[in-house]
Short mmCIF file of C-alpha atoms in Angstrom, two decimals:
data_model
loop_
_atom_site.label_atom_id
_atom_site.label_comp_id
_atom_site.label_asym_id
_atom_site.label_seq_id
_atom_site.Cartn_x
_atom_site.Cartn_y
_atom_site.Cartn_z
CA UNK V 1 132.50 -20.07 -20.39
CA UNK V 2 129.69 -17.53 -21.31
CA UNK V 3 132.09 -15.36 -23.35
CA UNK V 4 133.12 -18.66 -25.51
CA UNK V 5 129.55 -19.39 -26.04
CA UNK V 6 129.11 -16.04 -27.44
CA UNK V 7 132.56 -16.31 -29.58
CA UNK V 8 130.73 -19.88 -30.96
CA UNK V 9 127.13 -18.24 -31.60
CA UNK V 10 129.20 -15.28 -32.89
CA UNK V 11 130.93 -17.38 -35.66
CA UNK V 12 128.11 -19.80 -36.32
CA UNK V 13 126.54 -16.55 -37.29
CA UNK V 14 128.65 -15.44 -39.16
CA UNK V 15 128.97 -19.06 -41.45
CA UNK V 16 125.11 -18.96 -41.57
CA UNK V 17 125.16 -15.09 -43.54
CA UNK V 18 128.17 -16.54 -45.57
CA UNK V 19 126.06 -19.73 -46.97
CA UNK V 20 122.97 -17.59 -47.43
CA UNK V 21 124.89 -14.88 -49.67
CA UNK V 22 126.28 -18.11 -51.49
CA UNK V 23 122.82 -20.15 -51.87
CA UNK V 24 121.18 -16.88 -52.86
CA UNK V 25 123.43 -16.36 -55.68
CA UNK V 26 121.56 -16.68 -59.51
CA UNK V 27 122.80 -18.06 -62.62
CA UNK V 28 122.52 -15.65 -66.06
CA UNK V 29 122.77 -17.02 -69.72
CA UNK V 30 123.99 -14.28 -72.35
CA UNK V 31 123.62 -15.63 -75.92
CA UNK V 32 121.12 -15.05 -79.05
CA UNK V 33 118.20 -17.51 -77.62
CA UNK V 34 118.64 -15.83 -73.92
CA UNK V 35 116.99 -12.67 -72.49
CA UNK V 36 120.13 -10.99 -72.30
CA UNK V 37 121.89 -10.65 -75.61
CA UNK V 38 125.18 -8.47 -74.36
CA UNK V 39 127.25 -9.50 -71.94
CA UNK V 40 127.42 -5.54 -70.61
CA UNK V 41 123.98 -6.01 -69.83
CA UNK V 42 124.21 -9.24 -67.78
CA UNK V 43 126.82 -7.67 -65.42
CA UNK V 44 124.58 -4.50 -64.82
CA UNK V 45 121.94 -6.36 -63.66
CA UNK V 46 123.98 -9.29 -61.67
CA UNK V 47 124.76 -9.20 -58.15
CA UNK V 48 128.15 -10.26 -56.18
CA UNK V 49 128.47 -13.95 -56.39
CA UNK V 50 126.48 -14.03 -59.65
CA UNK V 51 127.63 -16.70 -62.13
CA UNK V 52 127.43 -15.38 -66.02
CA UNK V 53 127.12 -18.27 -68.45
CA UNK V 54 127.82 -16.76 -71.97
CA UNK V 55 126.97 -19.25 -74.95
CA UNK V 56 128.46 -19.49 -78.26
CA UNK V 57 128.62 -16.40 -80.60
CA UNK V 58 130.79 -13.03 -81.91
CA UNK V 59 130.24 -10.22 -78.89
CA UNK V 60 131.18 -6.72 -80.18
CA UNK V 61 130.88 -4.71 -76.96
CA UNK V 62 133.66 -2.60 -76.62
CA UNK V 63 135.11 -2.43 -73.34
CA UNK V 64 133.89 -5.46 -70.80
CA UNK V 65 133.79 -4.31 -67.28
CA UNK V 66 133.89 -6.05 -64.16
CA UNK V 67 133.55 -4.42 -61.14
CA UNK V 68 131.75 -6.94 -58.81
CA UNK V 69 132.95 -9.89 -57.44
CA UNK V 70 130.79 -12.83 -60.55
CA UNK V 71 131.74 -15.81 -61.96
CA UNK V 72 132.23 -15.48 -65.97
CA UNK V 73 132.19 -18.76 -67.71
CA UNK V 74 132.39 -18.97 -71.80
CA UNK V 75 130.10 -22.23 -73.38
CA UNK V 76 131.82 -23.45 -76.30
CA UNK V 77 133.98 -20.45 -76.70
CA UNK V 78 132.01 -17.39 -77.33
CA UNK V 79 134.68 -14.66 -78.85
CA UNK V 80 134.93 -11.26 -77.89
CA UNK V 81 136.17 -8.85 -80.50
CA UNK V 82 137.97 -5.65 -79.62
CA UNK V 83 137.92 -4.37 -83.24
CA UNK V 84 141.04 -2.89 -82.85
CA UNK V 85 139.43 -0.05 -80.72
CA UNK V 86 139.34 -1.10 -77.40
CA UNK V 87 140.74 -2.96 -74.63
CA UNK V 88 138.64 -6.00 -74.26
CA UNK V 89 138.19 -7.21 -70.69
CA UNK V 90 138.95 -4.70 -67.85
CA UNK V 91 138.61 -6.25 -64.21
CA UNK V 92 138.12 -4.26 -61.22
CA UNK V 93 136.61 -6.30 -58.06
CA UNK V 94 138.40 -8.91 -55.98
CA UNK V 95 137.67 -12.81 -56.86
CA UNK V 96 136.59 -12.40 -60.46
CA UNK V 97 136.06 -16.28 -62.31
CA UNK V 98 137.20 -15.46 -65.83
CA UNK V 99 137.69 -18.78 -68.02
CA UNK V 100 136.52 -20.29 -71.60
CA UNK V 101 136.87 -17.65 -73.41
CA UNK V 102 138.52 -16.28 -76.86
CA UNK V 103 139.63 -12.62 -77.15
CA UNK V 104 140.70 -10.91 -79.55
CA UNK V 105 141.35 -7.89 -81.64
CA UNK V 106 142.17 -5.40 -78.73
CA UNK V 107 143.11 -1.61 -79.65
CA UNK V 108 147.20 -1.33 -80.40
CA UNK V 109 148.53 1.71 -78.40
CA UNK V 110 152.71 2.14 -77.34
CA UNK V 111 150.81 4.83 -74.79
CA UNK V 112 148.30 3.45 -72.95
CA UNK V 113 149.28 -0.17 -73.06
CA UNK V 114 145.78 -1.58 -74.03
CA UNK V 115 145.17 -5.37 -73.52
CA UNK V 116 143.23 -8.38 -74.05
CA UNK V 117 143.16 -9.06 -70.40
CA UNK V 118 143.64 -6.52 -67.58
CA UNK V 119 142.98 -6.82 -63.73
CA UNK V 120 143.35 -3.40 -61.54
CA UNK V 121 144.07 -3.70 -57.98
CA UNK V 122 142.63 -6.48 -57.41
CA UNK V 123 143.24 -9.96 -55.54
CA UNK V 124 141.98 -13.21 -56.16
CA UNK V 125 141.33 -13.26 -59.62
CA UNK V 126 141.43 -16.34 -61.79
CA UNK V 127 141.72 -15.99 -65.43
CA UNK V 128 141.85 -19.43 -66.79
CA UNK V 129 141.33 -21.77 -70.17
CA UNK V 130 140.93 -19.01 -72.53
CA UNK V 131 142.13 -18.15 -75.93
CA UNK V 132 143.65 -14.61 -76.81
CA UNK V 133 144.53 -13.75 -80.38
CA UNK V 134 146.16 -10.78 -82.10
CA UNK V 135 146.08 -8.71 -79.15
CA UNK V 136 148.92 -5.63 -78.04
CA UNK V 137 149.15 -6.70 -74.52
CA UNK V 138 147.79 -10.29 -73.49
CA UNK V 139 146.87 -10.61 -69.89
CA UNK V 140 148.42 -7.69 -67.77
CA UNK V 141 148.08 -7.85 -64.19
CA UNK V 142 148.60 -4.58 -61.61
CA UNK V 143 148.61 -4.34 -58.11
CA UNK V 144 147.32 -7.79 -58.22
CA UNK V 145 147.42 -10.15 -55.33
CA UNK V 146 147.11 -13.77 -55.00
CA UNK V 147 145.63 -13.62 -58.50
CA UNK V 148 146.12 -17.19 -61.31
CA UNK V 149 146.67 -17.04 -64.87
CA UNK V 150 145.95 -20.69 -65.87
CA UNK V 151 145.62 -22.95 -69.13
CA UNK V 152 145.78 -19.62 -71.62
CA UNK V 153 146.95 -19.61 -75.33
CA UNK V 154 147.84 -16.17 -76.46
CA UNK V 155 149.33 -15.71 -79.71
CA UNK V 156 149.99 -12.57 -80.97
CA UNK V 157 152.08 -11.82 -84.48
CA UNK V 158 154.40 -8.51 -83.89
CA UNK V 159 157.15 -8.21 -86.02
CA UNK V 160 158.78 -5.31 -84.13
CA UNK V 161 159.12 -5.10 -80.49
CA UNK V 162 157.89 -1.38 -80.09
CA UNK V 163 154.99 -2.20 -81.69
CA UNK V 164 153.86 -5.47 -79.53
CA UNK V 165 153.29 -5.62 -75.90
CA UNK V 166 154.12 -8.43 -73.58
CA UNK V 167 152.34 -12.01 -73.43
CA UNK V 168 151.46 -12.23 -69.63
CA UNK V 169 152.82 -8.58 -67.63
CA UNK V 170 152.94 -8.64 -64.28
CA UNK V 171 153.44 -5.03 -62.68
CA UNK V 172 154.35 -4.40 -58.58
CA UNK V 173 152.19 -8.10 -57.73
CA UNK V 174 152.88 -10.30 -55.19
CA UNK V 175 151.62 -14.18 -55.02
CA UNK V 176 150.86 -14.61 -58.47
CA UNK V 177 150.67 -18.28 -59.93
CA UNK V 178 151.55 -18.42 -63.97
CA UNK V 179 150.42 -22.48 -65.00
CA UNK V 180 150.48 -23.81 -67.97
CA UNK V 181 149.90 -21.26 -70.70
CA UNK V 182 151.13 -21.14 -73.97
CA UNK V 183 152.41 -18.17 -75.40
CA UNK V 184 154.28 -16.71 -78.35
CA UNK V 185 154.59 -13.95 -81.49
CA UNK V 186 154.65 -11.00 -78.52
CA UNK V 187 157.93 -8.58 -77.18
CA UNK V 188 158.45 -10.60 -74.18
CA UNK V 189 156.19 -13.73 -73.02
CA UNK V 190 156.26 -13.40 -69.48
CA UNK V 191 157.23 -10.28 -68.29
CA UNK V 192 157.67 -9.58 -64.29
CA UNK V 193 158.47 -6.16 -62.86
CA UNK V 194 158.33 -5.86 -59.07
CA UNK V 195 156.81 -9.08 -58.61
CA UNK V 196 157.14 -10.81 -55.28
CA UNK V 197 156.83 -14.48 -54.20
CA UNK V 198 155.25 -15.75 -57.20
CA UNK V 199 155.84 -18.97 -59.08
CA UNK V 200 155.51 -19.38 -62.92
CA UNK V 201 155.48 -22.86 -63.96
CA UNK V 202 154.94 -25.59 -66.95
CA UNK V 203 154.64 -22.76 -69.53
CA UNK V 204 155.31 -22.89 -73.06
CA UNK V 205 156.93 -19.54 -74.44
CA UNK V 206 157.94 -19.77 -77.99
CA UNK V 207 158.94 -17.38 -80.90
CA UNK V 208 158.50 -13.88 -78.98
CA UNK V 209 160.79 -10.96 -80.48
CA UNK V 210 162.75 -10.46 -77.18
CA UNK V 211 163.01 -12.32 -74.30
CA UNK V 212 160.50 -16.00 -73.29
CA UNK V 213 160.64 -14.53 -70.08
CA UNK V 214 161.91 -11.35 -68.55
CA UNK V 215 162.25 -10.14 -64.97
CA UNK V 216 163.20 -6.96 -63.30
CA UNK V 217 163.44 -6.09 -59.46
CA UNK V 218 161.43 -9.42 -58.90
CA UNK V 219 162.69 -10.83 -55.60
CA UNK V 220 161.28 -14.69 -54.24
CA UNK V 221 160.25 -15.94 -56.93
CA UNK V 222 160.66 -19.12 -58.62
CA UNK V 223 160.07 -20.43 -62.30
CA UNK V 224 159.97 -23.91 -63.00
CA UNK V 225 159.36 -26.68 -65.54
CA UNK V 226 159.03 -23.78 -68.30
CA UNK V 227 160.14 -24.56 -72.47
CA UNK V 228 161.76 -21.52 -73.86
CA UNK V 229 162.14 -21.99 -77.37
CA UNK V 230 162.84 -19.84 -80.67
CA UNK V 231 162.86 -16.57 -78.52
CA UNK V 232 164.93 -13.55 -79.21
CA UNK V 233 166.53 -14.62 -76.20
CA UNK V 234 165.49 -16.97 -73.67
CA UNK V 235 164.95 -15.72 -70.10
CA UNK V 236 166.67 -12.52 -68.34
CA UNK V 237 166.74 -12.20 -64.96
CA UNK V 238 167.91 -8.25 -63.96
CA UNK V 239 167.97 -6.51 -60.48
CA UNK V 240 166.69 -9.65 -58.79
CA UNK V 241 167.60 -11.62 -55.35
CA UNK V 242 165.93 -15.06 -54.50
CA UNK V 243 165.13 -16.27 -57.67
CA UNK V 244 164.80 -20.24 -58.07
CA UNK V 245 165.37 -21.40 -61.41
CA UNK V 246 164.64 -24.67 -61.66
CA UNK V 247 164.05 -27.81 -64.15
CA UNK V 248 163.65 -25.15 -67.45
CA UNK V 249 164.46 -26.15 -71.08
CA UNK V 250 166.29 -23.29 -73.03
CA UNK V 251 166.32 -24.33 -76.70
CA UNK V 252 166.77 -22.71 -80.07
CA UNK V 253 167.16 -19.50 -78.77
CA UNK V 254 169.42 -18.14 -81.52
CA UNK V 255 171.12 -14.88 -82.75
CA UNK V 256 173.45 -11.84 -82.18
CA UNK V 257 172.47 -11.36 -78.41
CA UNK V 258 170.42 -14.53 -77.67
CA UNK V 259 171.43 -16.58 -74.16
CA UNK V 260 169.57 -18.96 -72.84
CA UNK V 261 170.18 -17.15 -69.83
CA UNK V 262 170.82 -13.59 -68.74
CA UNK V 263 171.54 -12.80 -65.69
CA UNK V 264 172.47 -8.65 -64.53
CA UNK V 265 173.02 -8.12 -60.61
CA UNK V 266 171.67 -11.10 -59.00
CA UNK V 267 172.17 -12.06 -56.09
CA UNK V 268 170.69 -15.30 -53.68
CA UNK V 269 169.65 -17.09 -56.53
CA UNK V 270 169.24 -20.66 -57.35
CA UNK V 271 169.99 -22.23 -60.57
CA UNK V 272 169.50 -26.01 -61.11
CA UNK V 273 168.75 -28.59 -63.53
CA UNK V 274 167.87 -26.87 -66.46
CA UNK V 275 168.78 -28.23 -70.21
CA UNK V 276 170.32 -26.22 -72.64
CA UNK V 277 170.29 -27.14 -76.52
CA UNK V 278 171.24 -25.04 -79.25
CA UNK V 279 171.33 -21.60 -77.91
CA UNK V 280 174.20 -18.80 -79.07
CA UNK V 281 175.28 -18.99 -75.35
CA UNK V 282 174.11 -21.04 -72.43
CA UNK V 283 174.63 -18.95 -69.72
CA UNK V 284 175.62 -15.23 -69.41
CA UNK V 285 176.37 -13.45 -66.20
#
């Protein structure tokens, strides 16, 4: 009995510590009629569980880091130019709130794969309602974990695919959630290499050079309710077991070497449901 009144104190504790950190947390504005006029600036100075409000207005900063867990929230979407020179948004910390945002302009590089978008190693990151335009790589996730990519338009307008990256890339991630983005003019709109148990669902990917979606060595996952539409090709699905395909629309996908679906050495997979109209081939396995 004493030892589970300890346990009980113990966690009581514990919750008491968590609330604190959360009711201690401060709110920071970023805009021209603010004390902070970068948005650099604001994340020096904030503190983990920090919410960042940035208001309305053209931020030319370079590269954006954040490496502490904060809350970034765009009012009336403030745009963050790249200039061409740099990649826009790097995220480094667990639990970043990213959302209401437009981004554009990143650096182009067929090196160092610059982006719009990028989270490093990092879990729990939400990246949500935010516009991206005329960027090389879109949002590009890496060693993520449990992260969401939600609500996002990201248009890009390559004409070549070596010269545009992917929409959303997902590289060696596991329990990622893809909602409800629109995406089109990059190489491949969704693009999933070594991606496990992840669901991408009730996107729109339209008019990219190669493929609407792509996977490669991407075992459990599942893609659902998705329009694929005016793509080089629609999805291909490569080196993959456990796949659930389900409920899709392949349409207009049109030319030499355009399927609706590719599949290449798959095995366990579930295909169901889906609507094909007006692509070269339906299905090719």
């Amino acid at each position: 009995m004493v030892r589970n009144k300890q346990v009980i104190y113990v966690c009581i504790a514990i919750l008491f510590f968590c609330i604190s950190k959360t009711v201690n947390a401060k709110s920071i504005h970023v805009g021209n009629n603010y004390t902070f006029k970068k948005i650099n600036e604001a994340i020096q100075v904030a503190e983990k569980d920090d919410t960042i409000f940035v208001h309305k207005g053209l931020y030319k900063e370079g590269n954006i880091l954040i490496n502490k867990k904060l809350f970034l929230i765009g009012i009336d979407k403030p745009i963050l130019d790249g200039q061409k020179k740099f990649e826009i948004v790097s995220i480094k910390a667990d639990s970043v709130f990213f959302d209401g945002f437009v981004v554009q302009h990143s650096s182009y590089s067929t090196l160092e794969d610059p982006c719009a978008i990028k989270v490093y190693n990092s879990r729990n990151v939400t990246i949500s309602n935010n516009q991206l335009e005329d960027n090389f790589f879109g949002i590009y996730i890496q060693y993520g974990k449990h992260c969401i990519v939600k609500n996002n338009k990201i248009k890009a307008y390559g004409v070549e695919e070596q010269q545009i990256g992917n929409g959303i890339h997902c590289w060696k991630s596991d329990s990622l959630q893809i909602i409800g983005n629109y995406v089109s003019g990059h190489r491949d709109g969704i693009y999933f290499e070594f991606v496990t148990n992840s669901v991408i669902w009730r996107n729109i990917s339209t008019k990219n050079i190669r493929y609407g979606l792509h996977f490669m060595f991407s075992n459990h996952d599942a893609y659902i309710t998705n329009l694929f539409r005016e793509n080089g090709a629609g999805v291909a699905v490569m080196f993959t077991k456990e796949v659930s395909m389900i409920n899709n629309t392949f349409e207009d996908n049109w030319g030499d070497a355009a399927y609706g679906i590719l599949l290449k050495e798959i095995s366990d997979s579930y295909i169901f449901g889906n609507h094909f109209i007006r692509n070269t081939s339906a299905l090719y396995l």
